[in-house]
Coordinates of C-alpha atoms and ligand atoms in Angstrom, one line a residue:
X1 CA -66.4 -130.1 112.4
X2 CA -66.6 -130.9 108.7
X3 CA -63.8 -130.1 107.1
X4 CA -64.6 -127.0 104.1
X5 CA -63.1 -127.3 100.8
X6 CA -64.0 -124.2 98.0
X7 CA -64.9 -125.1 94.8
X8 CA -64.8 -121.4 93.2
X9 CA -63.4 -120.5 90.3
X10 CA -62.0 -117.1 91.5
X11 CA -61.4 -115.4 94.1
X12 CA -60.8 -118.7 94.6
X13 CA -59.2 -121.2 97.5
X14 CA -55.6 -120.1 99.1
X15 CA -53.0 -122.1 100.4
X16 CA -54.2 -122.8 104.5
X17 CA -50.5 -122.8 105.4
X18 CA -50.1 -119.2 103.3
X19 CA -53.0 -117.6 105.3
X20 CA -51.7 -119.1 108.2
X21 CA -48.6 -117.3 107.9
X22 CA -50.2 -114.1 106.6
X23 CA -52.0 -114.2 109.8
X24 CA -49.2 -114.5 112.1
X25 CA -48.0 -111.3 110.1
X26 CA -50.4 -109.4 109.9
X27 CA -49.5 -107.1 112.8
X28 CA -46.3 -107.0 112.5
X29 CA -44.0 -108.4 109.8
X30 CA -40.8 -109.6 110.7
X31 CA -40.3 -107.3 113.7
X32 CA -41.3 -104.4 111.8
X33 CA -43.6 -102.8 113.7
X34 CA -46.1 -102.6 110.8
X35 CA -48.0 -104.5 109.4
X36 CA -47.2 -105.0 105.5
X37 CA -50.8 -102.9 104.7
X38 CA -49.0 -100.0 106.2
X39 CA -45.6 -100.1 104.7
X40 CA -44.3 -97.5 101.8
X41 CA -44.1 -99.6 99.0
X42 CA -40.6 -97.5 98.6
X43 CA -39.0 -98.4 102.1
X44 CA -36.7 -101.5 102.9
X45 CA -39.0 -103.7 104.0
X46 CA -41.4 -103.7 101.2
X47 CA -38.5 -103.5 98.7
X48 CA -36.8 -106.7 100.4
X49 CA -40.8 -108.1 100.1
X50 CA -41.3 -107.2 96.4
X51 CA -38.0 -108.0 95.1
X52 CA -37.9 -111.9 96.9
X53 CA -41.8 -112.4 95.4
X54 CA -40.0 -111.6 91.7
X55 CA -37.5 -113.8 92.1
X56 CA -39.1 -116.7 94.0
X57 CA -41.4 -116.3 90.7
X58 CA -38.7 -116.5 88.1
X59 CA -37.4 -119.0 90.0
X60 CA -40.7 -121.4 89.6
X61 CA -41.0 -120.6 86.1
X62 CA -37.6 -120.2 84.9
X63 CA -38.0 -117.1 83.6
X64 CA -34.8 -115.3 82.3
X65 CA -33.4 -112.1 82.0
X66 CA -35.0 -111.5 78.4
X67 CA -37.9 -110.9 80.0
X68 CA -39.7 -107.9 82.4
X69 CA -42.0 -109.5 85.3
X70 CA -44.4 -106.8 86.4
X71 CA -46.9 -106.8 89.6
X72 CA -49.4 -104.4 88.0
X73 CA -53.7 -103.9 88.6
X74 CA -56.2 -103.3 86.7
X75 CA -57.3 -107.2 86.2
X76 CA -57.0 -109.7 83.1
X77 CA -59.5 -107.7 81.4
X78 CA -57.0 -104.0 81.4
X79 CA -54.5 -106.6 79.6
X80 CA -57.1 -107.1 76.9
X81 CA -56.2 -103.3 76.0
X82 CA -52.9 -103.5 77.2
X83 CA -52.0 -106.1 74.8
X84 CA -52.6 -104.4 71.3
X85 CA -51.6 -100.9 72.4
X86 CA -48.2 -102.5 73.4
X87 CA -47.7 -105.4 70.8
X88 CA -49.2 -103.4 67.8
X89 CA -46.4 -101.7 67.0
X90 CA -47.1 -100.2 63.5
X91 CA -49.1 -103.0 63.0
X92 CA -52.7 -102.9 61.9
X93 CA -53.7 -106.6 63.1
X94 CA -53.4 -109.3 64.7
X95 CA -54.4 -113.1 65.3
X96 CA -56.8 -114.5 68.0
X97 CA -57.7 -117.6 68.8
X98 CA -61.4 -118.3 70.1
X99 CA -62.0 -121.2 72.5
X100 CA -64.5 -119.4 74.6
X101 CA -66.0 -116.9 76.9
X102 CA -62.3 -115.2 77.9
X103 CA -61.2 -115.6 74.1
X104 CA -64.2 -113.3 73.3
X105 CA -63.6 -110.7 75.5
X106 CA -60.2 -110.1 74.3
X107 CA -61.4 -110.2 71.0
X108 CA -64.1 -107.9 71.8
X109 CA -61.5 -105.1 73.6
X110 CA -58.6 -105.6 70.9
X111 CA -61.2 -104.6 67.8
X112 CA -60.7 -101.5 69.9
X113 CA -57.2 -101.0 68.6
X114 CA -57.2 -102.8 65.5
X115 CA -58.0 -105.3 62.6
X116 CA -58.6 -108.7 64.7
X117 CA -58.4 -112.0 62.8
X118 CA -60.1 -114.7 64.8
X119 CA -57.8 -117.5 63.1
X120 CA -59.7 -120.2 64.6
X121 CA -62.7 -120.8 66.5
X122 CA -64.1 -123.4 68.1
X123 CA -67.7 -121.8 68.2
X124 CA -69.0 -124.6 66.4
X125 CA -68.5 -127.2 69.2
X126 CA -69.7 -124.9 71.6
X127 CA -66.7 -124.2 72.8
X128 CA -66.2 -127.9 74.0
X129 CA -62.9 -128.3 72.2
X130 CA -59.4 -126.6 71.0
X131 CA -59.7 -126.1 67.0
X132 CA -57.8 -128.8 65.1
X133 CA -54.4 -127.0 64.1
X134 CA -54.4 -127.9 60.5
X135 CA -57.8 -125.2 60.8
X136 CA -55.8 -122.3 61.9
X137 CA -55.1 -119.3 59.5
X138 CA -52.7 -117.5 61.0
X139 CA -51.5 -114.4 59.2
X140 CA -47.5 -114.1 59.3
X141 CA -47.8 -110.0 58.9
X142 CA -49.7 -110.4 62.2
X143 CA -48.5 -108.5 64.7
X144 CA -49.1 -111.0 67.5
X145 CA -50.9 -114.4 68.3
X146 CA -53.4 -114.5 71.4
X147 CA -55.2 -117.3 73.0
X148 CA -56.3 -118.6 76.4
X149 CA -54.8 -121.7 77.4
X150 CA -57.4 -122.6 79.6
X151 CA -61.0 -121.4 79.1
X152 CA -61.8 -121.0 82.9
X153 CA -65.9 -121.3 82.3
X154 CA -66.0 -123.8 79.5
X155 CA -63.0 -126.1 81.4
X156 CA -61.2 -125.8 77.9
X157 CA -57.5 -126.0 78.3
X158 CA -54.3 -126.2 75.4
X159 CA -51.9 -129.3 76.7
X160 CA -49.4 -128.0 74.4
X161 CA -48.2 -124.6 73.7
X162 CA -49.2 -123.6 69.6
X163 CA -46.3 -123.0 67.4
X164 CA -46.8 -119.1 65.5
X165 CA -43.4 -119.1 64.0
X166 CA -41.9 -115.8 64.6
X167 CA -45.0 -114.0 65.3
X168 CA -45.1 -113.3 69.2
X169 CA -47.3 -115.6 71.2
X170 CA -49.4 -113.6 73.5
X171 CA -51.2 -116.1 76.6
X172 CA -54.1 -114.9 79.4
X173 CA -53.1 -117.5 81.7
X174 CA -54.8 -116.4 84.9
X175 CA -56.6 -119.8 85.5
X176 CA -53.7 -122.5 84.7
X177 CA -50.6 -120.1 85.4
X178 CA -47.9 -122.3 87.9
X179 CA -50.4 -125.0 87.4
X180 CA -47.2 -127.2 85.8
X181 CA -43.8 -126.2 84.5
X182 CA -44.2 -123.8 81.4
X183 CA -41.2 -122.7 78.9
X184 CA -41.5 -118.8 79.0
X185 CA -39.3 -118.6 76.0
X186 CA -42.0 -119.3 73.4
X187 CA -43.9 -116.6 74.7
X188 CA -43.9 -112.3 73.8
X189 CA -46.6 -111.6 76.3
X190 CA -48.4 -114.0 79.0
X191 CA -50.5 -112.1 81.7
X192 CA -52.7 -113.4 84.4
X193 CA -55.1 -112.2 86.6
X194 CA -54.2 -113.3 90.3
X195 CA -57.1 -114.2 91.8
X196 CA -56.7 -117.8 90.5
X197 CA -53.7 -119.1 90.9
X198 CA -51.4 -117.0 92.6
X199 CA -53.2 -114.8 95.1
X200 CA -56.0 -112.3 95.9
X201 CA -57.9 -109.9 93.6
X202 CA -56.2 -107.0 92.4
X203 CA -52.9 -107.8 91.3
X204 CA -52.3 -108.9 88.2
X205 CA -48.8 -110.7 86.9
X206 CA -47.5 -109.7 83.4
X207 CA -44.4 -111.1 82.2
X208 CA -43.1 -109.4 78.7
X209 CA -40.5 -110.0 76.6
X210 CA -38.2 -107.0 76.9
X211 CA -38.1 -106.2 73.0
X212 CA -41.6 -105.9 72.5
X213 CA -42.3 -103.2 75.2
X214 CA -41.6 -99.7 75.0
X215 CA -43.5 -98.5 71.1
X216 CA -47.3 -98.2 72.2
X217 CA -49.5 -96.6 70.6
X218 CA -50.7 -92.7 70.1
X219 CA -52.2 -92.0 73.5
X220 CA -51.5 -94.9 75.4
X221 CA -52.0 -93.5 78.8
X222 CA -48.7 -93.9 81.0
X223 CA -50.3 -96.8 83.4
X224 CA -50.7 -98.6 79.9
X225 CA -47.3 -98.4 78.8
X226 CA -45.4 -101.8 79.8
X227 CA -42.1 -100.1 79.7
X228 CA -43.5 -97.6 81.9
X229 CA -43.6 -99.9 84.5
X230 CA -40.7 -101.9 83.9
X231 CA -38.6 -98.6 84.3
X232 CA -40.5 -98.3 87.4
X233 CA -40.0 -101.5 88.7
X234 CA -43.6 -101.9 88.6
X235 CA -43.8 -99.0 91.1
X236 CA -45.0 -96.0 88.4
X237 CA -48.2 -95.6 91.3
X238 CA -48.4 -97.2 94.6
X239 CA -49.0 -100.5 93.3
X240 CA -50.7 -103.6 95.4
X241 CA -48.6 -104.1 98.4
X242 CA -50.7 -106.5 100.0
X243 CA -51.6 -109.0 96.6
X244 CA -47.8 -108.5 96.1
X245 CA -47.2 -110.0 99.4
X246 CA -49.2 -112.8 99.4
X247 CA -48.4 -114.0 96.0
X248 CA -44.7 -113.9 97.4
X249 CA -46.0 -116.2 100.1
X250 CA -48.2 -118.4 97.8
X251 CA -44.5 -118.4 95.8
X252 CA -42.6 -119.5 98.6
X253 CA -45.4 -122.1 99.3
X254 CA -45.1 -123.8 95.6
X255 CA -41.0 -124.4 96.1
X256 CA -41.5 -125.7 99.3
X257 CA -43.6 -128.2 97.9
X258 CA -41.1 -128.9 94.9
X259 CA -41.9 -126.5 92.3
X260 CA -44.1 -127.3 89.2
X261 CA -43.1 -130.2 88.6
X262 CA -44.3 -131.3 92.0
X263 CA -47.5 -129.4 91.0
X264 CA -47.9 -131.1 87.7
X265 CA -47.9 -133.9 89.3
X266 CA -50.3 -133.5 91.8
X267 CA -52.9 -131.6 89.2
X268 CA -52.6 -134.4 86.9
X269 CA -53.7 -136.6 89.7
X270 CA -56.7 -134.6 90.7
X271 CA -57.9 -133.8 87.6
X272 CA -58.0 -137.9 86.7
X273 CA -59.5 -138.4 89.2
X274 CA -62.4 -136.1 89.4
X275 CA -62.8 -137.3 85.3
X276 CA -62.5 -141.4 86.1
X277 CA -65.8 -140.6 88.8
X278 CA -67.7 -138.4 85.8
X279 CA -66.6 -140.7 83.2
X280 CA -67.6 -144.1 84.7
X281 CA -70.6 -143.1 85.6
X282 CA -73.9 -142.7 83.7
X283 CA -75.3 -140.2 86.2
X284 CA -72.5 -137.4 85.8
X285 CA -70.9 -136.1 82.9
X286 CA -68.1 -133.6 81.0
X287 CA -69.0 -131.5 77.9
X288 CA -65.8 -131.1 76.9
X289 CA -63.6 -133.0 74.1
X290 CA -61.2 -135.6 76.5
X291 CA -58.5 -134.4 74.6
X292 CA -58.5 -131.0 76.1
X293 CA -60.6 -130.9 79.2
X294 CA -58.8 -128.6 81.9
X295 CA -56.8 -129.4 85.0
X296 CA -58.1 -126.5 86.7
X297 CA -62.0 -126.0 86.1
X298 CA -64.0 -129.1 85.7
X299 CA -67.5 -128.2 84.5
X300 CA -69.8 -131.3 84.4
X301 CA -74.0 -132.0 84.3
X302 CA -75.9 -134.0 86.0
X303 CA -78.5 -136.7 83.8
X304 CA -81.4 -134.8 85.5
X305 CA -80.6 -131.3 85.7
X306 CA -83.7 -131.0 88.2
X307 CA -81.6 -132.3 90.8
X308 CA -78.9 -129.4 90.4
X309 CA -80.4 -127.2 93.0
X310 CA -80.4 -130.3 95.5
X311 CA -76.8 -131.4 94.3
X312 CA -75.7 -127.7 95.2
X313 CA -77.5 -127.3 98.4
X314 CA -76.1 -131.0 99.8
X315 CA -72.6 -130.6 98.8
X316 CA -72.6 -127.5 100.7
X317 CA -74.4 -129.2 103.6
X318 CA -71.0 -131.4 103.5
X319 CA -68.7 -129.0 103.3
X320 CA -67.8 -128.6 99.5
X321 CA -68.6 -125.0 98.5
X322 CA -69.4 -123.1 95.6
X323 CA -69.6 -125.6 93.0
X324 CA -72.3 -124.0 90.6
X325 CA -71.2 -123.7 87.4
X326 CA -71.1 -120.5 85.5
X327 CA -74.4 -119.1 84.4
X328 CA -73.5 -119.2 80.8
X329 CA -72.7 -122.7 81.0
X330 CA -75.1 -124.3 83.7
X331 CA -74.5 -127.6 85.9
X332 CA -71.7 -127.6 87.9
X333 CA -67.7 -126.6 88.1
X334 CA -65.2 -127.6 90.4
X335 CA -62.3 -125.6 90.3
X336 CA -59.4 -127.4 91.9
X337 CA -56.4 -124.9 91.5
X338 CA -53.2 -125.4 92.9
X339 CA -54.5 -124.6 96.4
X340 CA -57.3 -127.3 96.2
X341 CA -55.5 -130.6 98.3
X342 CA -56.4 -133.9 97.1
X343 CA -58.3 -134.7 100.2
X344 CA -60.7 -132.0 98.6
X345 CA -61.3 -133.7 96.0
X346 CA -61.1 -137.2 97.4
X347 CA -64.4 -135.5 99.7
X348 CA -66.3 -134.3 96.1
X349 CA -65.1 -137.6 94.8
X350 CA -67.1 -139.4 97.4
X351 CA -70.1 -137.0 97.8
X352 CA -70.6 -137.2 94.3
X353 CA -70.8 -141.0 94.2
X354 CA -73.4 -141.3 97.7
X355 CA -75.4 -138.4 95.6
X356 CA -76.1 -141.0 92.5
X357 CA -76.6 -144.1 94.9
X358 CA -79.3 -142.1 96.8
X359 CA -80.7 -139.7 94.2
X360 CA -79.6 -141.2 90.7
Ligands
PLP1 C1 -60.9 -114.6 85.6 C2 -60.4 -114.4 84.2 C3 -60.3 -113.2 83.5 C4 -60.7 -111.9 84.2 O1 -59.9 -111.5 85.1 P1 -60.0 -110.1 85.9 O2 -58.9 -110.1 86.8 O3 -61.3 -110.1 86.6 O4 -60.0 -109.0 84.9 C5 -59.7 -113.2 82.3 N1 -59.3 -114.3 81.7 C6 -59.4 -115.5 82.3 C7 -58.9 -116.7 81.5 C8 -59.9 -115.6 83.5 O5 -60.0 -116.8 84.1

């Protein structure tokens, strides 16, 4: 049997051994008797669950006590609110950056709440690039900085993390979160969707510096309030039990294979070499500025875009699945998140190249 290897950009690939062990599980968990679907998210075994996912997580990211880490729904896009109705604090504005199609809908939500000054944009290039920082005009009475360090749809991604002085940095890092070691310290507010990186649709990670929750604005309903749910424990509702779970597991997965260091690593290497094979050839190639293409999302065209439909319908023939790029974009994107083993793209590597010898 052909070996399968998913390409999607999210819900996107797992860790085999992590649904491996989910599976043997699923039934019953540890002897339990029930399976972790059917446990009250306030008895001892989903507590013992919930509380070794958080610390497993601080563990991989180094994340200290300054800072609340909260297992919450509502996606990514109920952080676009969340954000400025928590971070606002008295404050009519704040600072965005725009690199893309994510950086637009959090501006689009925030304007919402208040005053939004894109400080920089990269709209001219298309998106294709990260605005040169001498362009930024960032506003000190700002009441917070956002930006998307990697641009899941245009493949844009930050390497370094932006200095705003003593404005809170606010990150939506659902597509490159645990992707390589981060230092949480810089940050006020980074938030991620989990359907990326860390585990299925419908939980959503916040972390938040502890100082700039609890003063949300007028009406902020209560599942809004980030201290609400840090006084909760992140248990104000019955919150995702099952996403909880598995990101614990996807957790426990990433130490065993030596944190993010190891991961960084490993990323590095398959993003080069999915690059080297678009780069040396003529047939295949990347929109984006070198400087800042992504680890995670790898868009890239074809010379004849007429052969995109047989492109798409061969690599799935050969087991390499869902690689259509976005339909604001066109062409193609691989998405080869932390789940994504090098064999998988050793196998897109390799189709790509018999593709040009046969069709280019
Ligand atoms: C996928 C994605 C989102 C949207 O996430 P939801 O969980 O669907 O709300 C937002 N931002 C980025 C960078 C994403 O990749």
């Amino acid at each position: 049997m052909t070996e399968l290897y998913n390409f999607s950009a999210g819900p996107a690939v797992l860790p085999a051994e992590v649904l491996r062990r989910a599976r043997d599980e699923l039934l019953d968990w540890h002897g339990s008797g029930m399976s972790v679907m059917e446990m009250s998210h306030r008895g001892k075994e989903f507590v013992s669950i919930a509380e070794q996912a958080e610390a497993d997580f601080r563990e991989l990211l180094g994340i200290s006590a300054e800072y609340h880490v909260l297992f919450l729904q509502g996606g990514a896009t109920s952080q676009f609110a969340m954000v400025p109705m928590n971070l606002l604090r008295g404050k009519p504005q704040a600072d965005y950056i725009n690199t893309g199609a994510w950086s637009k809908k959090a501006i689009a939500e925030a304007r919402r709440y208040c005053t939004v000054n894109v400080a920089a944009t990269s709209e001219a290039s298309g998106f294709t690039t990260v605005p040169a920082a001498d362009s930024w005009q960032l506003d000190a009475a700002a009441a917070y900085v956002h930006y998307t360090p990697n641009e899941t749809i245009g493949g844009v991604e930050f390497h370094a993390i932006p200095g705003t002085g003593a404005v809170p940095l606010v990150a939506d890092m659902s597509s490159t979160i645990l992707s390589r070691p981060l230092d949480v310290s810089r940050f006020g507010v980074i938030y991620a969707g989990a359907q990326k990186n860390i585990g299925p649709a419908g939980l959503t990670v916040v972390i938040v510096r502890k100082d700039l929750a609890g003063a949300t604005l007028d009406g902020t309903p209560s599942m809004y309030d980030y201290q609400a749910h840090a006084d909760s424990g992140s248990m104000l509702n019955t919150p995702p039990t099952y996403g909880w779970y598995l990101a614990g597991l996807v957790f426990q997965w990433l130490r065993e294979q030596g944190g993010l260091a190891a991961m960084a690593e490993i990323n590095r290497g398959k993003a080069a070499l999915l690059y080297a094979a678009i780069d040396g050839s003529d047939f295949y190639a990347s929109p984006v500025d070198p400087a800042y293409r992504s680890w995670m999302n790898v868009p890239f065209t074809l010379a004849d875009a007429a052969l995109d439909k047989d492109f798409l319908e061969q690599a799935g023939a050969a087991g390499l699945l869902n690689l259509k790029g976005h339909r604001s974009v066109g062409g193609m994107r691989a998405s080869i998140y932390n789940a994504m083993p090098v064999a998988g793209v050793n196998a897109l590597v390799g189709f790509m190249q018999e593709f040009e010898r046969t069709r280019g």
